[in-house]
Amino acid sequence: MSAFLNFPTIGVAVVAALYALGGQRRPAGSREQAERGWRTVLFAAGLATIVVAVSPPVDRLADSLFSAHMAQHILLLEIAAPLIVLGRPWNRLWRPFPLALRRTVAGGLARGTWAAPLRWTGRRLASLLSVFILMNAVFLAWHLPALYGAALASPAVHDVEHATFFLTALLLWAHLIGDGPFRARLDLPLRALYAIGAMVVGWGLAIVLATAPSPLYAHYAERGDRPWGLSALADQQLAAGIMWVPASVPWIVVALVCAYAWLDTDGRRRGLVRQIVREH
């Protein structure tokens, strides 16, 4: 059991405990109960995806295979993040804290001088363009050979890499399909384009990886213990394929759902979409 304990999984356990404590209030009606039930399933699936992605066995495989490391990143950015956003856990995670503390913190954040930098940051993060640039800049920067090598050389830097991937992806998905402080403010056609834009950035990285004539990352080029007899270059090309195909699926699904609802002239399907993503 201890083999599965690390800083990220302990963080997941704390979040899960807060979520469980915040769910003790019973929903008022059967419809609310049903919605709460499937939101809980989505949130739990998101947390489970994080645990799988950062578990020591997967980490060890990612240390040997670049393609496994890329799969780790996709799990965090494109599976865990949207599942958690769809679970909408924000109020429930906040509820276990004492009411007086919640009021004090909320008042301080809203009006306190000490929180002015936080409010400024929040306004920047409320910008769709800012979040789009931030997430993709973080994603591409960590794939520069120098930063990538630093993450592989240090567990602490590796945790920072994964945390920044996940948190910036959480912001982007909150804009795209979420509610709460960063709820989506795009109409359906623009939301589809937003998802496609994020996908195309990943394609750019995939093209660089797939067409490079030699391995780009010294850590993987120097390893002689890769599973299944993969060469370093073949492993890099497999990582490009993961970035190109499986990583495109979540973005394509969102784009198709939004386009499908937008083309619905009688509005029958749009109501279902509103239950999944908050349209404004």
PDB file of C-alpha atoms in Angstrom:
ATOM      1  CA  MET A   1       0.000   0.000   0.000  1.00  0.00           C
ATOM      2  CA  SER A   2       2.838   2.399   0.850  1.00  0.00           C
ATOM      3  CA  ALA A   3       4.126   1.995  -2.721  1.00  0.00           C
ATOM      4  CA  PHE A   4       1.124   4.003  -3.885  1.00  0.00           C
ATOM      5  CA  LEU A   5       1.592   6.863  -1.417  1.00  0.00           C
ATOM      6  CA  ASN A   6       3.240  10.042  -2.687  1.00  0.00           C
ATOM      7  CA  PHE A   7       2.553  13.750  -2.445  1.00  0.00           C
ATOM      8  CA  PRO A   8      -0.067  13.870  -5.255  1.00  0.00           C
ATOM      9  CA  THR A   9      -2.009  10.836  -4.009  1.00  0.00           C
ATOM     10  CA  ILE A  10      -2.038  12.226  -0.461  1.00  0.00           C
ATOM     11  CA  GLY A  11      -3.461  15.459  -1.920  1.00  0.00           C
ATOM     12  CA  VAL A  12      -6.160  13.461  -3.691  1.00  0.00           C
ATOM     13  CA  ALA A  13      -7.023  11.717  -0.408  1.00  0.00           C
ATOM     14  CA  VAL A  14      -7.431  15.083   1.364  1.00  0.00           C
ATOM     15  CA  VAL A  15      -9.689  16.402  -1.420  1.00  0.00           C
ATOM     16  CA  ALA A  16     -11.762  13.195  -1.354  1.00  0.00           C
ATOM     17  CA  ALA A  17     -12.204  13.524   2.430  1.00  0.00           C
ATOM     18  CA  LEU A  18     -13.373  17.150   2.110  1.00  0.00           C
ATOM     19  CA  TYR A  19     -15.790  16.115  -0.630  1.00  0.00           C
ATOM     20  CA  ALA A  20     -17.248  13.333   1.507  1.00  0.00           C
ATOM     21  CA  LEU A  21     -17.666  15.647   4.509  1.00  0.00           C
ATOM     22  CA  GLY A  22     -19.265  18.314   2.343  1.00  0.00           C
ATOM     23  CA  GLY A  23     -21.856  15.902   1.016  1.00  0.00           C
ATOM     24  CA  GLN A  24     -23.653  15.194   4.271  1.00  0.00           C
ATOM     25  CA  ARG A  25     -26.515  17.574   3.448  1.00  0.00           C
ATOM     26  CA  ARG A  26     -29.213  15.617   1.605  1.00  0.00           C
ATOM     27  CA  PRO A  27     -30.542  16.993  -1.704  1.00  0.00           C
ATOM     28  CA  ALA A  28     -34.123  18.276  -1.577  1.00  0.00           C
ATOM     29  CA  GLY A  29     -35.723  16.386  -4.446  1.00  0.00           C
ATOM     30  CA  SER A  30     -35.284  13.258  -6.546  1.00  0.00           C
ATOM     31  CA  ARG A  31     -34.008  15.238  -9.538  1.00  0.00           C
ATOM     32  CA  GLU A  32     -31.368  16.925  -7.384  1.00  0.00           C
ATOM     33  CA  GLN A  33     -30.438  13.562  -5.882  1.00  0.00           C
ATOM     34  CA  ALA A  34     -29.990  12.038  -9.349  1.00  0.00           C
ATOM     35  CA  GLU A  35     -27.842  14.940 -10.523  1.00  0.00           C
ATOM     36  CA  ARG A  36     -25.769  14.816  -7.365  1.00  0.00           C
ATOM     37  CA  GLY A  37     -25.268  11.084  -7.885  1.00  0.00           C
ATOM     38  CA  TRP A  38     -23.839  11.276 -11.362  1.00  0.00           C
ATOM     39  CA  ARG A  39     -21.809  14.382 -10.515  1.00  0.00           C
ATOM     40  CA  THR A  40     -20.258  12.382  -7.664  1.00  0.00           C
ATOM     41  CA  VAL A  41     -19.419   9.535 -10.042  1.00  0.00           C
ATOM     42  CA  LEU A  42     -17.718  11.948 -12.455  1.00  0.00           C
ATOM     43  CA  PHE A  43     -15.736  13.612  -9.674  1.00  0.00           C
ATOM     44  CA  ALA A  44     -14.653  10.264  -8.225  1.00  0.00           C
ATOM     45  CA  ALA A  45     -13.597   9.092 -11.694  1.00  0.00           C
ATOM     46  CA  GLY A  46     -11.515  12.243 -12.074  1.00  0.00           C
ATOM     47  CA  LEU A  47      -9.745  11.661  -8.763  1.00  0.00           C
ATOM     48  CA  ALA A  48      -9.167   8.003  -9.636  1.00  0.00           C
ATOM     49  CA  THR A  49      -7.614   9.060 -12.947  1.00  0.00           C
ATOM     50  CA  ILE A  50      -5.165  11.321 -11.097  1.00  0.00           C
ATOM     51  CA  VAL A  51      -4.203   8.476  -8.759  1.00  0.00           C
ATOM     52  CA  VAL A  52      -3.567   6.146 -11.701  1.00  0.00           C
ATOM     53  CA  ALA A  53      -1.586   8.775 -13.609  1.00  0.00           C
ATOM     54  CA  VAL A  54       0.769   9.648 -10.730  1.00  0.00           C
ATOM     55  CA  SER A  55       1.010   6.245  -9.050  1.00  0.00           C
ATOM     56  CA  PRO A  56       4.580   4.968  -8.561  1.00  0.00           C
ATOM     57  CA  PRO A  57       4.169   1.991 -10.960  1.00  0.00           C
ATOM     58  CA  VAL A  58       3.092   4.316 -13.776  1.00  0.00           C
ATOM     59  CA  ASP A  59       5.806   6.799 -12.804  1.00  0.00           C
ATOM     60  CA  ARG A  60       8.424   4.059 -13.085  1.00  0.00           C
ATOM     61  CA  LEU A  61       7.182   3.089 -16.540  1.00  0.00           C
ATOM     62  CA  ALA A  62       7.157   6.758 -17.559  1.00  0.00           C
ATOM     63  CA  ASP A  63      10.785   6.986 -16.459  1.00  0.00           C
ATOM     64  CA  SER A  64      11.650   4.293 -19.010  1.00  0.00           C
ATOM     65  CA  LEU A  65       9.267   5.204 -21.841  1.00  0.00           C
ATOM     66  CA  PHE A  66       8.571   8.654 -23.221  1.00  0.00           C
ATOM     67  CA  SER A  67       5.278   7.347 -24.633  1.00  0.00           C
ATOM     68  CA  ALA A  68       4.160   6.301 -21.136  1.00  0.00           C
ATOM     69  CA  HIS A  69       5.087   9.740 -19.829  1.00  0.00           C
ATOM     70  CA  MET A  70       3.001  11.338 -22.578  1.00  0.00           C
ATOM     71  CA  ALA A  71       0.061   9.089 -21.644  1.00  0.00           C
ATOM     72  CA  GLN A  72       0.476  10.306 -18.042  1.00  0.00           C
ATOM     73  CA  HIS A  73       0.136  13.899 -19.216  1.00  0.00           C
ATOM     74  CA  ILE A  74      -2.947  13.140 -21.296  1.00  0.00           C
ATOM     75  CA  LEU A  75      -4.631  11.451 -18.331  1.00  0.00           C
ATOM     76  CA  LEU A  76      -4.106  14.571 -16.210  1.00  0.00           C
ATOM     77  CA  LEU A  77      -4.944  17.194 -18.841  1.00  0.00           C
ATOM     78  CA  GLU A  78      -7.729  15.617 -20.838  1.00  0.00           C
ATOM     79  CA  ILE A  79      -9.369  12.963 -18.664  1.00  0.00           C
ATOM     80  CA  ALA A  80      -9.006  13.943 -14.991  1.00  0.00           C
ATOM     81  CA  ALA A  81      -9.488  17.704 -15.463  1.00  0.00           C
ATOM     82  CA  PRO A  82     -12.760  17.589 -17.470  1.00  0.00           C
ATOM     83  CA  LEU A  83     -14.217  14.843 -15.261  1.00  0.00           C
ATOM     84  CA  ILE A  84     -13.618  16.944 -12.158  1.00  0.00           C
ATOM     85  CA  VAL A  85     -15.066  20.056 -13.810  1.00  0.00           C
ATOM     86  CA  LEU A  86     -18.171  18.111 -14.823  1.00  0.00           C
ATOM     87  CA  GLY A  87     -18.452  16.864 -11.236  1.00  0.00           C
ATOM     88  CA  ARG A  88     -18.785  20.506 -10.041  1.00  0.00           C
ATOM     89  CA  PRO A  89     -17.370  19.865  -6.558  1.00  0.00           C
ATOM     90  CA  TRP A  90     -16.510  23.463  -5.625  1.00  0.00           C
ATOM     91  CA  ASN A  91     -19.269  24.256  -3.104  1.00  0.00           C
ATOM     92  CA  ARG A  92     -19.107  20.799  -1.600  1.00  0.00           C
ATOM     93  CA  LEU A  93     -15.333  21.045  -1.047  1.00  0.00           C
ATOM     94  CA  TRP A  94     -15.806  24.397   0.691  1.00  0.00           C
ATOM     95  CA  ARG A  95     -18.721  23.312   2.919  1.00  0.00           C
ATOM     96  CA  PRO A  96     -16.792  21.268   5.582  1.00  0.00           C
ATOM     97  CA  PHE A  97     -15.015  24.377   6.871  1.00  0.00           C
ATOM     98  CA  PRO A  98     -16.695  26.327   9.729  1.00  0.00           C
ATOM     99  CA  LEU A  99     -19.206  28.923   8.571  1.00  0.00           C
ATOM    100  CA  ALA A 100     -17.411  31.730  10.390  1.00  0.00           C
ATOM    101  CA  LEU A 101     -14.155  30.845   8.643  1.00  0.00           C
ATOM    102  CA  ARG A 102     -15.876  30.704   5.262  1.00  0.00           C
ATOM    103  CA  ARG A 103     -17.446  34.127   5.783  1.00  0.00           C
ATOM    104  CA  THR A 104     -14.163  35.635   6.943  1.00  0.00           C
ATOM    105  CA  VAL A 105     -12.193  34.235   4.007  1.00  0.00           C
ATOM    106  CA  ALA A 106     -14.862  35.168   1.457  1.00  0.00           C
ATOM    107  CA  GLY A 107     -15.127  38.701   2.838  1.00  0.00           C
ATOM    108  CA  GLY A 108     -11.371  39.109   2.867  1.00  0.00           C
ATOM    109  CA  LEU A 109     -11.048  37.875  -0.702  1.00  0.00           C
ATOM    110  CA  ALA A 110     -13.812  40.194  -1.859  1.00  0.00           C
ATOM    111  CA  ARG A 111     -12.766  43.354  -0.020  1.00  0.00           C
ATOM    112  CA  GLY A 112      -9.460  42.901   1.812  1.00  0.00           C
ATOM    113  CA  THR A 113      -6.408  44.895   0.792  1.00  0.00           C
ATOM    114  CA  TRP A 114      -4.229  41.823   1.285  1.00  0.00           C
ATOM    115  CA  ALA A 115      -6.246  39.985  -1.392  1.00  0.00           C
ATOM    116  CA  ALA A 116      -5.873  42.673  -4.089  1.00  0.00           C
ATOM    117  CA  PRO A 117      -3.190  40.651  -5.964  1.00  0.00           C
ATOM    118  CA  LEU A 118      -5.446  37.584  -5.801  1.00  0.00           C
ATOM    119  CA  ARG A 119      -8.386  39.557  -7.215  1.00  0.00           C
ATOM    120  CA  TRP A 120      -6.171  40.872 -10.006  1.00  0.00           C
ATOM    121  CA  THR A 121      -5.039  37.327 -10.790  1.00  0.00           C
ATOM    122  CA  GLY A 122      -8.647  36.129 -10.729  1.00  0.00           C
ATOM    123  CA  ARG A 123      -9.663  38.772 -13.262  1.00  0.00           C
ATOM    124  CA  ARG A 124      -6.840  37.642 -15.554  1.00  0.00           C
ATOM    125  CA  LEU A 125      -7.888  34.007 -15.150  1.00  0.00           C
ATOM    126  CA  ALA A 126     -11.462  34.945 -15.996  1.00  0.00           C
ATOM    127  CA  SER A 127     -10.254  35.862 -19.476  1.00  0.00           C
ATOM    128  CA  LEU A 128     -10.807  33.055 -21.959  1.00  0.00           C
ATOM    129  CA  LEU A 129      -7.815  34.089 -24.041  1.00  0.00           C
ATOM    130  CA  SER A 130      -5.510  34.336 -21.010  1.00  0.00           C
ATOM    131  CA  VAL A 131      -6.380  30.830 -19.842  1.00  0.00           C
ATOM    132  CA  PHE A 132      -6.018  29.380 -23.338  1.00  0.00           C
ATOM    133  CA  ILE A 133      -2.552  30.914 -23.693  1.00  0.00           C
ATOM    134  CA  LEU A 134      -1.550  29.939 -20.154  1.00  0.00           C
ATOM    135  CA  MET A 135      -2.457  26.263 -20.436  1.00  0.00           C
ATOM    136  CA  ASN A 136      -0.869  25.778 -23.822  1.00  0.00           C
ATOM    137  CA  ALA A 137       2.236  27.771 -22.897  1.00  0.00           C
ATOM    138  CA  VAL A 138       2.699  25.615 -19.775  1.00  0.00           C
ATOM    139  CA  PHE A 139       2.158  22.446 -21.804  1.00  0.00           C
ATOM    140  CA  LEU A 140       4.655  23.393 -24.519  1.00  0.00           C
ATOM    141  CA  ALA A 141       7.238  24.849 -22.109  1.00  0.00           C
ATOM    142  CA  TRP A 142       7.459  21.653 -20.068  1.00  0.00           C
ATOM    143  CA  HIS A 143       8.161  19.730 -23.288  1.00  0.00           C
ATOM    144  CA  LEU A 144      11.270  21.776 -24.008  1.00  0.00           C
ATOM    145  CA  PRO A 145      14.200  19.354 -23.571  1.00  0.00           C
ATOM    146  CA  ALA A 146      15.817  21.331 -20.723  1.00  0.00           C
ATOM    147  CA  LEU A 147      12.645  21.551 -18.592  1.00  0.00           C
ATOM    148  CA  TYR A 148      11.593  18.019 -19.480  1.00  0.00           C
ATOM    149  CA  GLY A 149      14.988  16.727 -18.380  1.00  0.00           C
ATOM    150  CA  ALA A 150      14.772  18.667 -15.119  1.00  0.00           C
ATOM    151  CA  ALA A 151      11.404  17.081 -14.346  1.00  0.00           C
ATOM    152  CA  LEU A 152      12.777  13.604 -14.994  1.00  0.00           C
ATOM    153  CA  ALA A 153      15.831  14.271 -12.824  1.00  0.00           C
ATOM    154  CA  SER A 154      13.933  15.541  -9.760  1.00  0.00           C
ATOM    155  CA  PRO A 155      10.765  14.071  -8.206  1.00  0.00           C
ATOM    156  CA  ALA A 156       9.898  17.493  -6.760  1.00  0.00           C
ATOM    157  CA  VAL A 157      10.164  19.198 -10.166  1.00  0.00           C
ATOM    158  CA  HIS A 158       8.189  16.317 -11.670  1.00  0.00           C
ATOM    159  CA  ASP A 159       5.379  16.952  -9.169  1.00  0.00           C
ATOM    160  CA  VAL A 160       5.438  20.666 -10.050  1.00  0.00           C
ATOM    161  CA  GLU A 161       5.224  19.776 -13.737  1.00  0.00           C
ATOM    162  CA  HIS A 162       2.181  17.574 -13.193  1.00  0.00           C
ATOM    163  CA  ALA A 163       0.537  20.109 -10.857  1.00  0.00           C
ATOM    164  CA  THR A 164       0.879  22.942 -13.375  1.00  0.00           C
ATOM    165  CA  PHE A 165      -0.402  20.709 -16.177  1.00  0.00           C
ATOM    166  CA  PHE A 166      -3.450  19.727 -14.159  1.00  0.00           C
ATOM    167  CA  LEU A 167      -4.301  23.129 -12.673  1.00  0.00           C
ATOM    168  CA  THR A 168      -4.038  25.044 -15.942  1.00  0.00           C
ATOM    169  CA  ALA A 169      -6.058  22.334 -17.694  1.00  0.00           C
ATOM    170  CA  LEU A 170      -8.663  22.572 -14.931  1.00  0.00           C
ATOM    171  CA  LEU A 171      -8.991  26.307 -15.626  1.00  0.00           C
ATOM    172  CA  LEU A 172      -9.360  25.770 -19.354  1.00  0.00           C
ATOM    173  CA  TRP A 173     -11.968  23.029 -18.970  1.00  0.00           C
ATOM    174  CA  ALA A 174     -13.829  25.170 -16.425  1.00  0.00           C
ATOM    175  CA  HIS A 175     -14.117  27.874 -19.065  1.00  0.00           C
ATOM    176  CA  LEU A 176     -15.140  25.343 -21.676  1.00  0.00           C
ATOM    177  CA  ILE A 177     -17.680  23.161 -19.848  1.00  0.00           C
ATOM    178  CA  GLY A 178     -17.838  24.366 -16.263  1.00  0.00           C
ATOM    179  CA  ASP A 179     -19.709  26.547 -13.838  1.00  0.00           C
ATOM    180  CA  GLY A 180     -18.661  28.433 -10.724  1.00  0.00           C
ATOM    181  CA  PRO A 181     -16.217  31.354 -10.797  1.00  0.00           C
ATOM    182  CA  PHE A 182     -14.850  30.462 -14.239  1.00  0.00           C
ATOM    183  CA  ARG A 183     -18.056  29.343 -15.901  1.00  0.00           C
ATOM    184  CA  ALA A 184     -18.161  29.214 -19.691  1.00  0.00           C
ATOM    185  CA  ARG A 185     -19.060  32.484 -21.372  1.00  0.00           C
ATOM    186  CA  LEU A 186     -18.848  31.251 -24.942  1.00  0.00           C
ATOM    187  CA  ASP A 187     -21.750  30.452 -27.209  1.00  0.00           C
ATOM    188  CA  LEU A 188     -21.813  26.976 -28.714  1.00  0.00           C
ATOM    189  CA  PRO A 189     -19.994  27.639 -32.034  1.00  0.00           C
ATOM    190  CA  LEU A 190     -17.162  29.520 -30.296  1.00  0.00           C
ATOM    191  CA  ARG A 191     -16.930  26.802 -27.670  1.00  0.00           C
ATOM    192  CA  ALA A 192     -16.412  24.236 -30.411  1.00  0.00           C
ATOM    193  CA  LEU A 193     -13.674  26.407 -31.933  1.00  0.00           C
ATOM    194  CA  TYR A 194     -12.058  26.839 -28.498  1.00  0.00           C
ATOM    195  CA  ALA A 195     -11.818  23.045 -28.122  1.00  0.00           C
ATOM    196  CA  ILE A 196     -10.459  22.619 -31.641  1.00  0.00           C
ATOM    197  CA  GLY A 197      -7.851  25.318 -30.999  1.00  0.00           C
ATOM    198  CA  ALA A 198      -6.580  23.477 -27.931  1.00  0.00           C
ATOM    199  CA  MET A 199      -6.398  20.253 -29.937  1.00  0.00           C
ATOM    200  CA  VAL A 200      -4.424  21.884 -32.757  1.00  0.00           C
ATOM    201  CA  VAL A 201      -1.738  23.070 -30.308  1.00  0.00           C
ATOM    202  CA  GLY A 202      -1.208  19.450 -29.297  1.00  0.00           C
ATOM    203  CA  TRP A 203      -0.993  18.463 -32.946  1.00  0.00           C
ATOM    204  CA  GLY A 204       1.862  20.922 -33.375  1.00  0.00           C
ATOM    205  CA  LEU A 205       3.856  19.180 -30.661  1.00  0.00           C
ATOM    206  CA  ALA A 206       2.982  15.784 -32.139  1.00  0.00           C
ATOM    207  CA  ILE A 207       4.323  16.839 -35.548  1.00  0.00           C
ATOM    208  CA  VAL A 208       7.626  17.975 -34.006  1.00  0.00           C
ATOM    209  CA  LEU A 209       7.996  14.680 -32.141  1.00  0.00           C
ATOM    210  CA  ALA A 210       7.014  12.514 -35.092  1.00  0.00           C
ATOM    211  CA  THR A 211       9.272  14.181 -37.650  1.00  0.00           C
ATOM    212  CA  ALA A 212      12.392  14.659 -35.509  1.00  0.00           C
ATOM    213  CA  PRO A 213      15.237  12.654 -37.076  1.00  0.00           C
ATOM    214  CA  SER A 214      16.671  11.719 -33.655  1.00  0.00           C
ATOM    215  CA  PRO A 215      15.451  11.508 -30.033  1.00  0.00           C
ATOM    216  CA  LEU A 216      14.905  14.952 -28.502  1.00  0.00           C
ATOM    217  CA  TYR A 217      15.280  13.957 -24.855  1.00  0.00           C
ATOM    218  CA  ALA A 218      18.672  12.741 -23.623  1.00  0.00           C
ATOM    219  CA  HIS A 219      17.142  10.865 -20.693  1.00  0.00           C
ATOM    220  CA  TYR A 220      15.287   8.494 -23.002  1.00  0.00           C
ATOM    221  CA  ALA A 221      17.999   8.374 -25.656  1.00  0.00           C
ATOM    222  CA  GLU A 222      20.509   7.120 -23.078  1.00  0.00           C
ATOM    223  CA  ARG A 223      18.316   4.432 -21.521  1.00  0.00           C
ATOM    224  CA  GLY A 224      19.043   0.873 -22.529  1.00  0.00           C
ATOM    225  CA  ASP A 225      16.251  -0.802 -20.552  1.00  0.00           C
ATOM    226  CA  ARG A 226      13.178   0.273 -22.524  1.00  0.00           C
ATOM    227  CA  PRO A 227      10.409  -2.364 -22.430  1.00  0.00           C
ATOM    228  CA  TRP A 228       9.410  -4.339 -25.512  1.00  0.00           C
ATOM    229  CA  GLY A 229      12.658  -3.565 -27.316  1.00  0.00           C
ATOM    230  CA  LEU A 230      11.525  -0.124 -28.474  1.00  0.00           C
ATOM    231  CA  SER A 231      14.213   2.163 -29.779  1.00  0.00           C
ATOM    232  CA  ALA A 232      14.310   5.702 -28.393  1.00  0.00           C
ATOM    233  CA  LEU A 233      13.143   7.125 -31.725  1.00  0.00           C
ATOM    234  CA  ALA A 234      10.267   4.623 -32.038  1.00  0.00           C
ATOM    235  CA  ASP A 235       9.231   5.432 -28.478  1.00  0.00           C
ATOM    236  CA  GLN A 236       9.206   9.150 -29.333  1.00  0.00           C
ATOM    237  CA  GLN A 237       7.108   8.506 -32.434  1.00  0.00           C
ATOM    238  CA  LEU A 238       4.684   6.427 -30.364  1.00  0.00           C
ATOM    239  CA  ALA A 239       4.392   9.384 -27.966  1.00  0.00           C
ATOM    240  CA  ALA A 240       3.572  11.589 -30.971  1.00  0.00           C
ATOM    241  CA  GLY A 241       0.850   9.145 -31.971  1.00  0.00           C
ATOM    242  CA  ILE A 242      -0.648   9.299 -28.469  1.00  0.00           C
ATOM    243  CA  MET A 243      -0.602  13.089 -28.642  1.00  0.00           C
ATOM    244  CA  TRP A 244      -2.134  13.038 -32.103  1.00  0.00           C
ATOM    245  CA  VAL A 245      -4.947  10.495 -31.782  1.00  0.00           C
ATOM    246  CA  PRO A 246      -6.105   9.570 -28.237  1.00  0.00           C
ATOM    247  CA  ALA A 247      -5.385  13.087 -26.966  1.00  0.00           C
ATOM    248  CA  SER A 248      -7.649  14.539 -29.663  1.00  0.00           C
ATOM    249  CA  VAL A 249     -10.703  12.546 -28.614  1.00  0.00           C
ATOM    250  CA  PRO A 250     -11.897  14.709 -25.651  1.00  0.00           C
ATOM    251  CA  TRP A 251     -11.575  17.923 -27.684  1.00  0.00           C
ATOM    252  CA  ILE A 252     -13.391  16.388 -30.659  1.00  0.00           C
ATOM    253  CA  VAL A 253     -16.215  15.115 -28.428  1.00  0.00           C
ATOM    254  CA  VAL A 254     -16.774  18.584 -26.939  1.00  0.00           C
ATOM    255  CA  ALA A 255     -16.614  20.230 -30.363  1.00  0.00           C
ATOM    256  CA  LEU A 256     -19.104  17.755 -31.874  1.00  0.00           C
ATOM    257  CA  VAL A 257     -21.536  18.020 -28.946  1.00  0.00           C
ATOM    258  CA  CYS A 258     -21.518  21.811 -29.156  1.00  0.00           C
ATOM    259  CA  ALA A 259     -21.864  21.817 -32.949  1.00  0.00           C
ATOM    260  CA  TYR A 260     -24.675  19.253 -32.766  1.00  0.00           C
ATOM    261  CA  ALA A 261     -26.617  21.361 -30.260  1.00  0.00           C
ATOM    262  CA  TRP A 262     -25.985  24.560 -32.236  1.00  0.00           C
ATOM    263  CA  LEU A 263     -27.472  22.980 -35.372  1.00  0.00           C
ATOM    264  CA  ASP A 264     -30.536  21.876 -33.427  1.00  0.00           C
ATOM    265  CA  THR A 265     -33.111  24.359 -34.711  1.00  0.00           C
ATOM    266  CA  ASP A 266     -36.044  23.134 -32.581  1.00  0.00           C
ATOM    267  CA  GLY A 267     -34.094  23.238 -29.321  1.00  0.00           C
ATOM    268  CA  ARG A 268     -34.887  19.717 -28.154  1.00  0.00           C
ATOM    269  CA  ARG A 269     -31.263  18.645 -27.850  1.00  0.00           C
ATOM    270  CA  ARG A 270     -29.958  21.953 -26.534  1.00  0.00           C
ATOM    271  CA  GLY A 271     -31.592  21.390 -23.143  1.00  0.00           C
ATOM    272  CA  LEU A 272     -29.547  18.212 -22.696  1.00  0.00           C
ATOM    273  CA  VAL A 273     -26.359  20.059 -23.584  1.00  0.00           C
ATOM    274  CA  ARG A 274     -27.197  22.714 -20.986  1.00  0.00           C
ATOM    275  CA  GLN A 275     -27.287  19.971 -18.353  1.00  0.00           C
ATOM    276  CA  ILE A 276     -23.735  18.962 -19.328  1.00  0.00           C
ATOM    277  CA  VAL A 277     -22.129  22.326 -20.046  1.00  0.00           C
ATOM    278  CA  ARG A 278     -23.414  25.677 -18.814  1.00  0.00           C
ATOM    279  CA  GLU A 279     -24.398  27.776 -21.809  1.00  0.00           C
ATOM    280  CA  HIS A 280     -24.630  31.559 -21.433  1.00  0.00           C
TER     281      HIS A 280
END
